[in-house]
mmCIF file of C-alpha atoms in Angstrom:
data_model
loop_
_atom_site.group_PDB
_atom_site.id
_atom_site.type_symbol
_atom_site.label_atom_id
_atom_site.label_comp_id
_atom_site.label_asym_id
_atom_site.label_seq_id
_atom_site.Cartn_x
_atom_site.Cartn_y
_atom_site.Cartn_z
ATOM 1 C CA UNK A 697 82.429 -2.808 25.454
ATOM 2 C CA UNK A 698 81.313 0.133 27.578
ATOM 3 C CA UNK A 699 80.409 0.274 31.259
ATOM 4 C CA UNK A 700 76.688 0.612 31.941
ATOM 5 C CA UNK A 701 74.702 1.705 34.991
ATOM 6 C CA UNK A 702 71.224 2.535 36.140
ATOM 7 C CA UNK A 703 71.849 6.263 36.502
ATOM 8 C CA UNK A 704 73.585 9.146 38.207
ATOM 9 C CA UNK A 705 72.831 7.788 41.688
ATOM 10 C CA UNK A 706 75.597 5.199 41.218
ATOM 11 C CA UNK A 707 78.214 7.578 42.628
ATOM 12 C CA UNK A 708 76.231 8.520 45.732
ATOM 13 C CA UNK A 709 75.082 11.938 46.898
ATOM 14 C CA UNK A 710 76.380 15.088 48.604
ATOM 15 C CA UNK A 711 74.946 18.380 49.750
ATOM 16 C CA UNK A 712 74.968 21.627 47.810
ATOM 17 C CA UNK A 713 73.559 24.199 50.164
ATOM 18 C CA UNK A 714 70.266 22.803 51.415
ATOM 19 C CA UNK A 715 69.800 20.343 48.540
ATOM 20 C CA UNK A 716 71.176 16.823 48.232
ATOM 21 C CA UNK A 717 72.376 16.065 44.714
ATOM 22 C CA UNK A 718 73.823 13.075 42.925
ATOM 23 C CA UNK A 719 77.594 13.380 42.679
ATOM 24 C CA UNK A 720 77.543 13.163 38.877
ATOM 25 C CA UNK A 721 76.083 16.318 37.420
ATOM 26 C CA UNK A 722 76.105 17.933 33.994
ATOM 27 C CA UNK A 723 78.019 20.894 32.569
ATOM 28 C CA UNK A 724 76.161 22.912 29.938
ATOM 29 C CA UNK A 725 79.103 24.634 28.220
ATOM 30 C CA UNK A 726 79.278 22.183 25.317
ATOM 31 C CA UNK A 727 75.554 22.264 24.539
ATOM 32 C CA UNK A 728 75.774 25.310 22.309
ATOM 33 C CA UNK A 729 78.108 24.170 19.533
ATOM 34 C CA UNK A 730 80.932 22.004 18.261
ATOM 35 C CA UNK A 731 83.308 24.131 20.367
ATOM 36 C CA UNK A 732 82.577 26.321 23.390
ATOM 37 C CA UNK A 733 81.233 29.831 22.978
ATOM 38 C CA UNK A 734 81.361 30.987 19.328
ATOM 39 C CA UNK A 735 84.442 29.008 18.298
ATOM 40 C CA UNK A 736 82.648 26.233 16.372
ATOM 41 C CA UNK A 737 79.395 25.589 14.558
ATOM 42 C CA UNK A 738 76.108 25.964 16.481
ATOM 43 C CA UNK A 739 74.581 22.781 17.864
ATOM 44 C CA UNK A 740 71.359 21.155 16.763
ATOM 45 C CA UNK A 741 68.825 22.738 19.120
ATOM 46 C CA UNK A 742 66.483 19.764 19.427
ATOM 47 C CA UNK A 743 69.373 17.380 20.025
ATOM 48 C CA UNK A 744 70.705 19.575 22.844
ATOM 49 C CA UNK A 745 67.231 19.682 24.379
ATOM 50 C CA UNK A 746 67.037 15.876 24.210
ATOM 51 C CA UNK A 747 70.422 15.572 25.923
ATOM 52 C CA UNK A 748 69.246 17.763 28.811
ATOM 53 C CA UNK A 749 66.022 15.841 29.243
ATOM 54 C CA UNK A 750 67.870 12.538 29.076
ATOM 55 C CA UNK A 751 70.333 13.740 31.719
ATOM 56 C CA UNK A 752 67.467 14.357 34.136
ATOM 57 C CA UNK A 753 65.942 10.979 33.251
ATOM 58 C CA UNK A 754 69.284 9.392 34.184
ATOM 59 C CA UNK A 755 69.154 11.015 37.609
ATOM 60 C CA UNK A 756 71.237 14.136 37.057
ATOM 61 C CA UNK A 757 69.939 16.819 39.419
ATOM 62 C CA UNK A 758 72.848 19.285 39.344
ATOM 63 C CA UNK A 759 73.415 21.319 36.178
ATOM 64 C CA UNK A 760 76.166 23.897 35.782
ATOM 65 C CA UNK A 761 75.649 26.777 33.352
ATOM 66 C CA UNK A 762 76.344 30.469 32.747
ATOM 67 C CA UNK A 763 74.810 33.331 30.798
ATOM 68 C CA UNK A 764 78.075 33.606 28.838
ATOM 69 C CA UNK A 765 77.658 30.057 27.494
ATOM 70 C CA UNK A 766 76.332 31.012 24.073
ATOM 71 C CA UNK A 767 77.252 30.575 20.425
ATOM 72 C CA UNK A 768 75.995 32.535 17.429
ATOM 73 C CA UNK A 769 72.608 30.775 17.575
ATOM 74 C CA UNK A 770 72.395 28.911 20.892
ATOM 75 C CA UNK A 771 72.237 29.883 24.563
ATOM 76 C CA UNK A 772 72.831 27.215 27.217
ATOM 77 C CA UNK A 773 70.432 28.927 29.621
ATOM 78 C CA UNK A 774 67.714 29.143 26.972
ATOM 79 C CA UNK A 775 68.179 25.468 26.119
ATOM 80 C CA UNK A 776 67.900 24.519 29.803
ATOM 81 C CA UNK A 777 64.744 26.630 30.158
ATOM 82 C CA UNK A 778 63.159 25.109 27.065
ATOM 83 C CA UNK A 779 64.096 21.546 27.977
ATOM 84 C CA UNK A 780 63.393 21.428 31.691
ATOM 85 C CA UNK A 781 60.949 24.159 32.794
ATOM 86 C CA UNK A 782 58.898 23.832 34.889
ATOM 87 C CA UNK A 783 61.908 22.584 36.804
ATOM 88 C CA UNK A 784 61.835 19.500 39.039
ATOM 89 C CA UNK A 785 61.875 20.352 42.742
ATOM 90 C CA UNK A 786 65.099 18.413 43.295
ATOM 91 C CA UNK A 787 67.016 20.014 40.392
ATOM 92 C CA UNK A 788 69.797 22.446 41.328
ATOM 93 C CA UNK A 789 70.998 24.826 38.624
ATOM 94 C CA UNK A 790 74.320 26.514 39.312
ATOM 95 C CA UNK A 791 75.557 29.484 37.344
ATOM 96 C CA UNK A 792 78.519 31.842 37.543
ATOM 97 C CA UNK A 793 79.206 35.565 37.287
ATOM 98 C CA UNK A 794 82.028 38.124 37.065
ATOM 99 C CA UNK A 795 83.028 37.272 33.480
ATOM 100 C CA UNK A 796 80.550 38.246 30.787
ATOM 101 C CA UNK A 797 80.245 38.459 27.006
ATOM 102 C CA UNK A 798 78.520 41.199 25.069
ATOM 103 C CA UNK A 799 76.202 40.361 22.131
ATOM 104 C CA UNK A 800 79.177 40.289 19.755
ATOM 105 C CA UNK A 801 80.869 37.687 21.950
ATOM 106 C CA UNK A 802 83.542 39.998 23.348
ATOM 107 C CA UNK A 803 84.578 39.230 26.931
ATOM 108 C CA UNK A 804 84.353 41.688 29.815
ATOM 109 C CA UNK A 805 84.634 41.540 33.608
ATOM 110 C CA UNK A 806 81.960 42.978 35.875
ATOM 111 C CA UNK A 807 82.506 45.512 38.614
ATOM 112 C CA UNK A 808 80.846 44.681 41.961
ATOM 113 C CA UNK A 809 77.990 47.005 41.020
ATOM 114 C CA UNK A 810 77.433 45.154 37.738
ATOM 115 C CA UNK A 811 77.039 41.733 39.328
ATOM 116 C CA UNK A 812 73.336 42.299 39.980
ATOM 117 C CA UNK A 813 72.792 42.800 36.255
ATOM 118 C CA UNK A 814 74.582 39.510 35.536
ATOM 119 C CA UNK A 815 72.468 37.717 38.128
ATOM 120 C CA UNK A 816 69.284 39.187 36.669
ATOM 121 C CA UNK A 817 70.376 38.141 33.170
ATOM 122 C CA UNK A 818 70.642 34.538 34.358
ATOM 123 C CA UNK A 819 67.246 34.822 36.062
ATOM 124 C CA UNK A 820 65.597 36.040 32.846
ATOM 125 C CA UNK A 821 67.187 33.416 30.639
ATOM 126 C CA UNK A 822 66.405 30.534 32.997
ATOM 127 C CA UNK A 823 62.912 31.793 33.801
ATOM 128 C CA UNK A 824 63.523 31.783 37.550
ATOM 129 C CA UNK A 825 62.766 34.205 40.367
ATOM 130 C CA UNK A 826 65.884 33.115 42.227
ATOM 131 C CA UNK A 827 69.120 31.287 41.425
ATOM 132 C CA UNK A 828 69.924 28.112 43.343
ATOM 133 C CA UNK A 829 73.683 28.627 43.370
ATOM 134 C CA UNK A 830 75.942 31.353 41.993
ATOM 135 C CA UNK A 831 79.703 30.884 41.743
ATOM 136 C CA UNK A 832 81.956 33.917 41.679
ATOM 137 C CA UNK A 833 84.373 33.038 38.852
ATOM 138 C CA UNK A 834 87.671 34.683 39.786
ATOM 139 C CA UNK A 835 89.782 36.022 36.883
ATOM 140 C CA UNK A 836 93.377 34.886 36.445
ATOM 141 C CA UNK A 837 94.547 38.432 37.123
ATOM 142 C CA UNK A 838 93.025 38.314 40.630
ATOM 143 C CA UNK A 839 94.636 35.092 41.871
ATOM 144 C CA UNK A 840 96.676 37.019 44.439
ATOM 145 C CA UNK A 841 94.076 39.726 45.132
ATOM 146 C CA UNK A 842 91.114 40.199 47.446
ATOM 147 C CA UNK A 843 87.655 39.162 46.248
ATOM 148 C CA UNK A 844 85.855 40.715 49.210
ATOM 149 C CA UNK A 845 84.142 43.506 47.274
ATOM 150 C CA UNK A 846 82.747 41.208 44.586
ATOM 151 C CA UNK A 847 81.790 38.386 46.962
ATOM 152 C CA UNK A 848 80.237 40.896 49.335
ATOM 153 C CA UNK A 849 78.037 42.183 46.490
ATOM 154 C CA UNK A 850 76.810 38.634 45.861
ATOM 155 C CA UNK A 851 76.181 38.158 49.581
ATOM 156 C CA UNK A 852 73.901 41.210 49.464
ATOM 157 C CA UNK A 853 71.970 39.658 46.563
ATOM 158 C CA UNK A 854 71.684 36.463 48.593
ATOM 159 C CA UNK A 855 70.253 38.461 51.500
ATOM 160 C CA UNK A 856 67.794 40.066 49.048
ATOM 161 C CA UNK A 857 66.504 36.628 48.001
ATOM 162 C CA UNK A 858 67.825 36.575 44.438
ATOM 163 C CA UNK A 859 70.353 33.828 45.240
ATOM 164 C CA UNK A 860 70.023 30.859 47.607
ATOM 165 C CA UNK A 861 73.653 29.740 47.850
ATOM 166 C CA UNK A 862 77.095 31.057 46.945
ATOM 167 C CA UNK A 863 80.312 29.484 45.735
ATOM 168 C CA UNK A 864 83.700 30.522 44.403
ATOM 169 C CA UNK A 865 85.447 29.329 41.257
ATOM 170 C CA UNK A 866 89.110 29.370 40.204
ATOM 171 C CA UNK A 867 89.727 30.008 43.889
ATOM 172 C CA UNK A 868 92.812 29.726 46.076
ATOM 173 C CA UNK A 869 92.847 28.744 49.747
ATOM 174 C CA UNK A 870 93.036 32.436 50.582
ATOM 175 C CA UNK A 871 89.974 33.201 48.460
ATOM 176 C CA UNK A 872 88.025 30.438 50.177
ATOM 177 C CA UNK A 873 88.902 31.746 53.630
ATOM 178 C CA UNK A 874 88.051 35.323 52.658
ATOM 179 C CA UNK A 875 84.711 34.339 51.137
ATOM 180 C CA UNK A 876 83.739 32.251 54.182
ATOM 181 C CA UNK A 877 84.408 35.247 56.409
ATOM 182 C CA UNK A 878 81.717 37.139 54.460
ATOM 183 C CA UNK A 879 78.980 34.534 53.826
ATOM 184 C CA UNK A 880 78.519 30.746 53.787
ATOM 185 C CA UNK A 881 80.251 29.022 50.862
ATOM 186 C CA UNK A 882 78.438 26.001 49.432
ATOM 187 C CA UNK A 883 81.104 24.933 46.955
ATOM 188 C CA UNK A 884 84.411 25.597 45.263
ATOM 189 C CA UNK A 885 84.467 25.062 41.501
ATOM 190 C CA UNK A 886 88.035 24.652 40.260
ATOM 191 C CA UNK A 887 89.755 22.748 37.446
ATOM 192 C CA UNK A 888 90.870 19.338 38.696
ATOM 193 C CA UNK A 889 91.541 15.812 37.503
ATOM 194 C CA UNK A 890 94.384 13.451 36.712
ATOM 195 C CA UNK A 891 97.386 15.635 35.945
ATOM 196 C CA UNK A 892 96.266 18.656 37.987
ATOM 197 C CA UNK A 893 99.049 20.606 39.756
ATOM 198 C CA UNK A 894 99.693 19.853 43.454
ATOM 199 C CA UNK A 895 98.170 23.087 44.732
ATOM 200 C CA UNK A 896 94.813 22.058 43.279
ATOM 201 C CA UNK A 897 94.735 19.114 45.663
ATOM 202 C CA UNK A 898 95.272 21.414 48.628
ATOM 203 C CA UNK A 899 92.031 23.269 47.839
ATOM 204 C CA UNK A 900 90.181 19.965 47.382
ATOM 205 C CA UNK A 901 91.359 18.723 50.778
ATOM 206 C CA UNK A 902 90.514 21.999 52.501
ATOM 207 C CA UNK A 903 86.972 21.789 51.150
ATOM 208 C CA UNK A 904 86.595 18.305 52.601
ATOM 209 C CA UNK A 905 87.842 19.476 55.994
ATOM 210 C CA UNK A 906 85.422 22.427 55.955
ATOM 211 C CA UNK A 907 82.395 20.455 54.689
ATOM 212 C CA UNK A 908 82.336 22.439 51.440
ATOM 213 C CA UNK A 909 81.518 20.679 48.174
ATOM 214 C CA UNK A 910 84.351 20.578 45.646
ATOM 215 C CA UNK A 911 83.088 20.724 42.049
ATOM 216 C CA UNK A 912 85.921 20.156 39.554
ATOM 217 C CA UNK A 913 85.691 21.055 35.898
ATOM 218 C CA UNK A 914 87.916 19.950 32.998
ATOM 219 C CA UNK A 915 88.060 16.547 34.723
ATOM 220 C CA UNK A 916 87.928 14.807 31.337
ATOM 221 C CA UNK A 917 89.469 17.525 29.183
ATOM 222 C CA UNK A 918 92.537 18.003 31.363
ATOM 223 C CA UNK A 919 95.089 20.178 29.579
ATOM 224 C CA UNK A 920 92.698 20.442 26.620
ATOM 225 C CA UNK A 921 90.450 22.671 28.746
ATOM 226 C CA UNK A 922 87.731 24.317 26.587
ATOM 227 C CA UNK A 923 89.025 22.491 23.507
ATOM 228 C CA UNK A 924 88.087 19.165 25.083
ATOM 229 C CA UNK A 925 89.912 15.907 25.658
ATOM 230 C CA UNK A 926 92.965 15.371 23.531
ATOM 231 C CA UNK A 927 95.528 12.619 23.193
ATOM 232 C CA UNK A 928 96.813 12.932 26.736
ATOM 233 C CA UNK A 929 95.604 9.589 28.091
ATOM 234 C CA UNK A 930 98.689 7.722 29.251
ATOM 235 C CA UNK A 931 99.266 3.989 29.307
ATOM 236 C CA UNK A 932 98.095 3.629 32.926
ATOM 237 C CA UNK A 933 94.732 5.254 32.180
ATOM 238 C CA UNK A 934 94.219 3.192 29.043
ATOM 239 C CA UNK A 935 95.247 -0.019 30.811
ATOM 240 C CA UNK A 936 92.742 0.530 33.615
ATOM 241 C CA UNK A 937 90.054 1.410 31.086
ATOM 242 C CA UNK A 938 90.629 -1.829 29.146
ATOM 243 C CA UNK A 939 90.465 -3.872 32.338
ATOM 244 C CA UNK A 940 86.990 -2.531 33.097
ATOM 245 C CA UNK A 941 85.633 -2.373 29.562
ATOM 246 C CA UNK A 942 85.406 1.359 30.116
ATOM 247 C CA UNK A 943 86.556 4.505 28.364
ATOM 248 C CA UNK A 944 89.484 6.697 29.409
ATOM 249 C CA UNK A 945 86.988 9.465 30.205
ATOM 250 C CA UNK A 946 85.114 7.162 32.577
ATOM 251 C CA UNK A 947 88.363 6.262 34.349
ATOM 252 C CA UNK A 948 89.212 9.955 34.748
ATOM 253 C CA UNK A 949 85.770 10.638 36.245
ATOM 254 C CA UNK A 950 85.913 7.599 38.556
ATOM 255 C CA UNK A 951 89.394 8.563 39.798
ATOM 256 C CA UNK A 952 88.235 12.088 40.558
ATOM 257 C CA UNK A 953 85.145 10.897 42.420
ATOM 258 C CA UNK A 954 87.376 8.748 44.637
ATOM 259 C CA UNK A 955 89.213 11.867 45.869
ATOM 260 C CA UNK A 956 86.509 12.462 48.466
ATOM 261 C CA UNK A 957 82.817 12.048 49.185
ATOM 262 C CA UNK A 958 82.472 15.832 48.876
ATOM 263 C CA UNK A 959 83.683 15.816 45.242
ATOM 264 C CA UNK A 960 81.007 16.360 42.569
ATOM 265 C CA UNK A 961 81.782 16.136 38.850
ATOM 266 C CA UNK A 962 80.043 18.062 36.050
ATOM 267 C CA UNK A 963 81.119 16.500 32.732
ATOM 268 C CA UNK A 964 79.515 18.150 29.731
ATOM 269 C CA UNK A 965 78.588 16.933 26.286
ATOM 270 C CA UNK A 966 76.136 17.516 23.451
ATOM 271 C CA UNK A 967 76.266 13.837 22.468
ATOM 272 C CA UNK A 968 73.650 11.432 23.945
ATOM 273 C CA UNK A 969 76.090 8.527 23.852
ATOM 274 C CA UNK A 970 78.773 10.427 25.729
ATOM 275 C CA UNK A 971 76.161 11.540 28.248
ATOM 276 C CA UNK A 972 75.279 7.932 29.049
ATOM 277 C CA UNK A 973 78.972 7.017 29.336
ATOM 278 C CA UNK A 974 79.685 9.915 31.670
ATOM 279 C CA UNK A 975 76.782 9.025 33.950
ATOM 280 C CA UNK A 976 77.849 5.373 33.926
ATOM 281 C CA UNK A 977 81.237 6.351 35.362
ATOM 282 C CA UNK A 978 79.563 6.616 38.758
ATOM 283 C CA UNK A 979 79.296 2.827 38.851
ATOM 284 C CA UNK A 980 82.972 2.263 38.020
ATOM 285 C CA UNK A 981 84.795 0.970 41.089
ATOM 286 C CA UNK A 982 88.552 1.261 40.849
ATOM 287 C CA UNK A 983 90.717 -0.954 43.051
ATOM 288 C CA UNK A 984 93.226 0.474 45.495
ATOM 289 C CA UNK A 985 96.019 -0.758 43.215
ATOM 290 C CA UNK A 986 94.462 0.980 40.205
ATOM 291 C CA UNK A 987 94.036 4.173 42.191
ATOM 292 C CA UNK A 988 97.695 4.014 43.201
ATOM 293 C CA UNK A 989 98.820 3.516 39.599
ATOM 294 C CA UNK A 990 96.661 6.380 38.376
ATOM 295 C CA UNK A 991 97.768 8.602 41.234
ATOM 296 C CA UNK A 992 101.385 7.931 40.308
ATOM 297 C CA UNK A 993 100.556 9.098 36.786
ATOM 298 C CA UNK A 994 98.756 12.070 38.364
ATOM 299 C CA UNK A 995 101.825 13.114 40.363
ATOM 300 C CA UNK A 996 104.110 12.910 37.329
ATOM 301 C CA UNK A 997 101.655 14.793 35.124
ATOM 302 C CA UNK A 998 101.071 17.395 37.824
ATOM 303 C CA UNK A 999 104.780 18.036 38.112
ATOM 304 C CA UNK A 1000 105.019 18.479 34.352
ATOM 305 C CA UNK A 1001 102.057 20.852 34.311
ATOM 306 C CA UNK A 1002 103.420 22.841 37.210
ATOM 307 C CA UNK A 1003 106.613 23.579 35.306
ATOM 308 C CA UNK A 1004 104.884 24.920 32.215
#
């Protein structure tokens, strides 16, 4: 038995910039193939288009994408354009820049002066004259470094009208403070879920205190990251799932949503059935006792992850 719901509104709403969105959104990374980027076989184009249209039908009005989400035959931005343009007025499409991939799939990192080209690439692919939200995805090598030059370049593009709202991704507390000193920050997009390290929770809490949306990714995948969910669902997660007739993925999403009203999730899939299950997680109400049991698992897992 699987939990069912009427749509993405079941988890409530929050603000992203000047738009109010349902707290369950959709991540486009997995639309392009059996594995992210060019690591698997390309997806069925029409099926991916149906998944996007069905997501909107279910009330999803926040989609996360990037120009570097492409496989040998599929581009997430092109699929979004084909499926959803002309775009609904209440749909917010978020993208991200700083990393990039050349046509062969090789990764590269943009200089501040190259960020405009990445923004314009997203504009062309999505068929837009502005981007609703652009996250500056911070590289692992810059976790202890300033992002002022790159974020300042995006702030200039915002002032020029190419971007409506800005966010930061893979950000520390210091990055958030530095970015907010330059321009308004609509969201922080960091990995987070059951088993996340303790410092991840500090950023989540700071966002709540500062009225900034927190948009976690890898909420279902956990340690599997781009490879997807693995066999890491412990007995507490599975026990709670059985009690609700739900899946472990739904429990992970419901637990994450309970971390604060400002938390928005963006689970991704290319499977229509998984899409419906992910959206249904917004209607899953965990008891305080279940939250405590899962949080105990979270603290143990976080300690293990932190020592790796």
